[in-house]
Amino acid sequence: MLNKILPVAVSAVALAALTACGSTSGPGAGAAASGGAAGGDAIVMGFSQVGAESGWRTANTKSVQEAAKTAGIELKFSDAQQKQENQIKAIRSYIQQKVDVIAFSPVVETGWDTVLLEAKRANIPVILTDRAVDSEDKTLYKTFLGSDFVTEGKKAGEWLVENSKGESQVNVVELQGTTGAAPAIDRKEGFAEAIKAAPQIKVIASQTGDFTRSGGKQVMEAFLKSNPDIDVVYAHNDDMGLGAIEAIEAAGKVPGKDIKIITIDAVKDGMQALADGKINYIVECSPLLGDQLMDLAKKVIAGETVPERVVTEETTFTQEQAKAALPDRKY
Ligand code: AHR
């Protein structure tokens, strides 16, 4: 009997210690009881992250955690492992713990109204970061901080239009992000909009690689088998583009030359591949949202008015620009 009780007691103590540090992780992490908001003076933020699917995501998590520390905000962090049900569980747990503010990056756009209404009824403000929800009721959250994904897709398409002049046919395969996620929907839309200007550009296959390197590799292998004439890969993030490079090389072709590659993010590994000539163009999507998020949280809690939408500033990179930017690239 004692043998059975002891491990339970030990894990309860360990969990309490973790929670006291204000930094828990894992899909069920938010479920632990907290003294945070009710007790101390520090602002307590419950943050539900999508997962750790890409280099971008890792950099984003680091940015949020470091910014919270700098701002003196106690962060309760949970990783949803790319599952909406885990995010909903974490948000409910933050509501139960009466945190001061909830921030999250929604894995998909739909299905948030119920839990957001629960937060609103509990008087806990919600900030969307990185990705949007499709709720019609805009009072369910205070603000949305993140990139304009449609514009990112457009920039990718515009580069291709510019660099396909004089070609009679350009066959593109598209590696989509997570199905139902705002960046996957919007980047597809923006790209399609831009390439309308050049009817010789055709998207001949489009499938999700779930924003992961392994997903990108697997889908690209299948694309290469069923389509002998691929000219361009448009990947919704660097990681899938890097996976595609592996598949292209394994098929005996030269990425960046035989098959051109356009990606979005501009994380270090992507920028290195761009500088090495394996990727042709990258549209930046900045993961460094932490400081802006903490500023917005402080304002919201102080009752100050914040803009409904805060759009991240970003740029684009050619191979030459990547070579110049790489030495100072932070992520
Ligand atoms: O929501 C931002 C996207 O999600 C990034 O482009 C991608 O790398 C990440 O997984």
Short mmCIF file of N, CA and C and ligand atoms in Angstrom, two decimals, residues 50 52-58 82 105-106 129-131 147 149 152 177-178 181-184 187 210-212 236-240 264-265 267 285-286, ligand 1:
data_model
loop_
_atom_site.label_atom_id
_atom_site.label_comp_id
_atom_site.label_asym_id
_atom_site.label_seq_id
_atom_site.Cartn_x
_atom_site.Cartn_y
_atom_site.Cartn_z
N VAL A 50 1.29 26.27 -29.53
CA VAL A 50 0.87 25.25 -30.50
C VAL A 50 1.62 23.93 -30.28
N ALA A 52 5.98 22.24 -30.86
CA ALA A 52 7.40 22.48 -31.14
C ALA A 52 7.69 21.92 -32.53
N GLU A 53 6.78 22.22 -33.48
CA GLU A 53 6.82 21.58 -34.80
C GLU A 53 7.89 22.12 -35.73
N SER A 54 8.40 23.32 -35.43
CA SER A 54 9.33 23.95 -36.39
C SER A 54 10.37 24.80 -35.66
N GLY A 55 11.40 25.19 -36.42
CA GLY A 55 12.40 26.09 -35.86
C GLY A 55 11.76 27.41 -35.44
N TRP A 56 10.79 27.84 -36.22
CA TRP A 56 10.07 29.08 -35.92
C TRP A 56 9.43 28.99 -34.54
N ARG A 57 8.76 27.84 -34.29
CA ARG A 57 8.02 27.68 -33.04
C ARG A 57 8.96 27.70 -31.84
N THR A 58 10.13 27.04 -32.00
CA THR A 58 11.12 27.01 -30.92
C THR A 58 11.58 28.44 -30.60
N GLN A 82 0.40 20.33 -30.92
CA GLN A 82 -0.40 20.53 -32.15
C GLN A 82 -1.80 19.93 -32.07
N SER A 105 -1.69 30.79 -29.14
CA SER A 105 -1.49 30.75 -30.58
C SER A 105 -2.33 29.57 -31.07
N PRO A 106 -3.51 29.84 -31.62
CA PRO A 106 -4.45 28.75 -31.91
C PRO A 106 -3.97 27.82 -33.03
N THR A 129 -2.02 35.41 -30.18
CA THR A 129 -0.69 35.73 -30.66
C THR A 129 -0.30 34.77 -31.78
N ASP A 130 0.30 35.29 -32.80
CA ASP A 130 0.78 34.57 -33.99
C ASP A 130 -0.36 34.17 -34.93
N ARG A 131 -1.37 33.44 -34.44
CA ARG A 131 -2.44 32.96 -35.33
C ARG A 131 -3.80 33.47 -34.88
N SER A 147 1.68 38.09 -37.67
CA SER A 147 1.97 38.43 -39.07
C SER A 147 0.70 38.51 -39.91
N PHE A 149 -0.46 36.80 -42.81
CA PHE A 149 -0.08 35.61 -43.58
C PHE A 149 -0.48 35.69 -45.05
N GLU A 152 2.22 37.49 -46.73
CA GLU A 152 3.41 36.62 -46.88
C GLU A 152 3.26 35.73 -48.13
N GLY A 177 0.87 24.15 -44.76
CA GLY A 177 1.00 23.98 -43.31
C GLY A 177 -0.15 23.14 -42.77
N THR A 178 -0.26 23.12 -41.45
CA THR A 178 -1.29 22.31 -40.77
C THR A 178 -2.69 22.64 -41.30
N ALA A 181 -5.11 25.59 -40.09
CA ALA A 181 -4.36 26.64 -39.39
C ALA A 181 -4.38 27.93 -40.21
N ALA A 182 -4.47 29.07 -39.53
CA ALA A 182 -4.53 30.35 -40.24
C ALA A 182 -3.38 30.54 -41.24
N PRO A 183 -2.11 30.24 -40.86
CA PRO A 183 -1.04 30.47 -41.84
C PRO A 183 -1.15 29.57 -43.07
N ALA A 184 -1.71 28.37 -42.91
CA ALA A 184 -1.87 27.48 -44.07
C ALA A 184 -2.96 28.03 -45.00
N ARG A 187 -1.67 31.68 -46.41
CA ARG A 187 -0.51 31.67 -47.32
C ARG A 187 -0.89 31.04 -48.66
N ASP A 210 2.15 19.55 -42.58
CA ASP A 210 1.96 19.83 -41.14
C ASP A 210 3.03 20.73 -40.52
N PHE A 211 3.68 21.54 -41.33
CA PHE A 211 4.71 22.48 -40.86
C PHE A 211 5.96 21.79 -40.31
N THR A 212 6.10 20.47 -40.56
CA THR A 212 7.29 19.78 -40.02
C THR A 212 8.26 19.38 -41.14
N HIS A 236 5.02 26.32 -47.19
CA HIS A 236 4.47 27.31 -46.26
C HIS A 236 5.39 27.60 -45.07
N ASN A 237 6.44 26.80 -44.90
CA ASN A 237 7.47 27.21 -43.91
C ASN A 237 8.83 26.61 -44.29
N ASP A 238 9.87 27.14 -43.62
CA ASP A 238 11.24 26.69 -43.92
C ASP A 238 11.40 25.20 -43.66
N ASP A 239 10.86 24.74 -42.53
CA ASP A 239 11.09 23.34 -42.16
C ASP A 239 10.60 22.38 -43.25
N MET A 240 9.42 22.62 -43.78
CA MET A 240 8.93 21.74 -44.86
C MET A 240 9.82 21.88 -46.10
N ILE A 264 8.71 30.23 -46.37
CA ILE A 264 8.34 31.34 -45.48
C ILE A 264 8.88 31.04 -44.08
N ASP A 265 9.40 32.03 -43.43
CA ASP A 265 9.90 32.05 -42.03
C ASP A 265 11.21 32.82 -41.91
N VAL A 267 14.13 31.28 -40.62
CA VAL A 267 14.88 30.84 -39.45
C VAL A 267 16.29 30.49 -39.92
N CYS A 285 8.84 35.59 -41.62
CA CYS A 285 7.73 35.61 -40.66
C CYS A 285 8.41 35.65 -39.30
N SER A 286 8.30 36.76 -38.61
CA SER A 286 9.08 36.91 -37.38
C SER A 286 8.44 36.21 -36.18
O1 AHR B 1 2.08 30.34 -37.26
C1 AHR B 1 3.37 30.53 -37.74
C2 AHR B 1 3.84 29.31 -38.46
O2 AHR B 1 3.76 28.18 -37.62
C3 AHR B 1 5.28 29.33 -38.92
O3 AHR B 1 5.44 29.80 -40.21
C4 AHR B 1 5.61 27.88 -38.91
O4 AHR B 1 6.96 27.59 -39.05
C5 AHR B 1 5.00 27.50 -37.63
O5 AHR B 1 4.98 26.19 -37.35
#
